[in-house]
Amino acid sequence: MAVLVVAEHSNGALGSATLNTVAAAQKIGGEISVQVAGQNVGGVAEAAARIAGVAKVLVADNAAYAHQLPENVAPLIASIARDFGHVLAPATTNGKNFLPRVAALLDVDQISEITEVVSADTFKRPIYAGNAIATVQSSAAVKVITVRGTGFDAVAAEGGSAAVEAVSGPADAGKSAFVGEELAKSDRPELTAARIVVSGGRGMGNGDNFSILYSLADKLGAAVGASRAAVDAGFVPNDMQVGQTGKIVAPQLYVAVGISGAIQHLAGMKDSKVIVAINKDEEAPIFQVADYGLVADLFEAVPELERTI
Amino acid sequence: MKVLVAVKRVVDYNVKVRVKADHFGVDLANVKMSMNPFCEIAVEEAVRLKEKGVVTEIVAVSVGPTAAQEQLRTAMALGADRAVLVESNDELNSLAVAKALKAIVDKEQPQLVILGKQAIDSDNNQTGQMLAALTGYAQGTFASKVEVAGDKVNVTREIDGGLQTVALNLPAIVTTDLRLNEPRYASLPNIMKAKKKPLETVTPEALGISTASTVKTLKVEAPAARSAGIKVKSVAELVEKLKNEAKVI
């Protein structure tokens, strides 16, 4: 059966989560098509066509699909999905927004945030904040699935030469409108794709103190994350939040600084290859998952770490 | 206008759940249950809209076991006017819950339906979006700000990389994110008063909906445990280990 992957993209660039989703599609098997919906997405479609392993790119370029409002994009995807056995989207905020709407339009259940493909109809996914792993089987005619990016190694962004085909779908439903966007600016690597992540928690004390983490991160080429406590205290913007309700990361190295290690935070980072914890409380639960723990005052240890590396 | 708020009874977020030995789920016997934290935020938002005079009536709805009446009483203690329980002792998937909620929406005709963005047990993040699809209403998911203006509602949403604002025609579906508000606690007098508020119980059969699912759970396992780490004594030792033992920097 053929697999449809809905591409993640913003500001004219293909999102890297698409590559992990194509990797999951390859594990399912069958011909892979990528759907690109938006306005002025010619460049995104070309980038999607170059992804290794993609056979076809279906482009719906229309003002109605700008900003991928789910009221307009979901009926489009649902109309195309009927020809496929599987519809996959990355478990980004976009994918999570429109895909359940697609599933309901198709009258099938959705399987959220799979981390493993067992077979074409059986998948593994974390539940209870990652404290249990469920194996689920779908008998739906069209299997609608979101894919947790950190569960699958990205396929090569280059090397493919898929055919690009224009498709059309329903017009603007007229139920919703885009008003505006406020994006946090960052020169550092994207949190979910970074090889190294340095995160701060409540122990940082205030937002200004995050400068020592930024400085360490720049030396390591790392992204900077935060716990929910740091976000709720207003130290940093919420798109930096790592956890069950924020971003899920699985870098090679995760450095948790001044983070106690609540269940909700661990759900977002415990699949990291190596975890380092720096905390002055030696009873902090973070030390139970850390490969290397350092009981120390972070305001002394972090600058020293930066100097020593 | 009338607001419908959906609430779910889930295992309390502080409980560290354990997988059952037979791999048929997690052990929920004698475990503390509560209202899903995102649903608390949904109730709070509805109550604040009522306090601002935008909303005249709040109906709390739950789809779940008989014991979910406790969570509906909590919602009423927090400010909901009445409650409806769609009673089912089966574990229902999001689509079945969305269908049950659609039946209640058809009956109650609310202008706004507020749900949490996800339940902390199944971690699905689907029901609000599915309800929006079934009703044909617009959806404002992961809301961190909700402003009703005339026949529209402006919803600021938390997206990857920042915030996005959309204007939705009413009636609309909103799902709450953590930063939308800080839920209040129910006071003892309000808990007593909530016991007298009306709570209606219906069954999925009476609503004429099917709760059949296309997904079944084969097995539930504990996640792979991380091997125990070590505590280092100094920054120098940490760097040495990261370079030579873990080889990650």
XYZ file of C-alpha atoms in Angstrom, chain A residues 125 127-128, chain B residues 5-12 28 33-43 60-65 67-72 74-75 84-85 90-94 97 101 114-116 118-127:
59
model
C 3.899 4.744 21.141
C 1.664 6.800 26.987
C 1.481 8.201 30.548
C -16.322 22.295 28.794
C -15.089 18.733 28.430
C -13.304 17.173 31.397
C -11.583 13.805 31.748
C -10.937 11.666 34.806
C -7.307 10.536 34.672
C -4.658 9.196 37.005
C -3.274 12.077 39.078
C -4.945 1.875 38.161
C -7.517 9.925 40.179
C -8.054 13.601 39.324
C -9.273 15.948 36.661
C -6.797 16.069 33.764
C -4.668 19.240 34.311
C -5.443 20.648 30.838
C -9.179 20.192 31.553
C -8.775 22.221 34.763
C -7.398 25.036 32.618
C -10.392 24.673 30.291
C -12.853 24.966 33.201
C -19.378 20.541 31.995
C -19.303 17.231 30.121
C -17.374 14.073 30.751
C -17.289 10.850 28.792
C -16.202 8.033 31.047
C -16.994 5.730 33.958
C -16.784 7.660 38.949
C -16.168 10.566 36.545
C -19.095 12.205 38.385
C -16.458 13.267 40.929
C -14.629 15.297 38.286
C -17.906 16.831 37.094
C -15.251 19.409 40.858
C -15.987 21.338 37.651
C -23.645 15.867 31.722
C -21.962 12.483 32.027
C -15.186 0.846 28.302
C -11.946 2.603 27.557
C -12.931 4.834 24.661
C -10.636 6.191 21.979
C -10.574 9.878 21.058
C -15.279 10.550 22.771
C -19.290 15.196 22.577
C -13.306 24.292 25.492
C -11.217 21.150 25.941
C -7.714 20.446 27.197
C -4.331 16.432 25.634
C -5.057 13.973 28.421
C -2.005 12.959 30.425
C -2.917 9.257 30.339
C -3.292 8.509 26.627
C -1.239 11.567 25.504
C -3.247 11.569 22.268
C -3.936 15.254 21.608
C -6.839 14.437 19.250
C -10.295 14.903 20.761
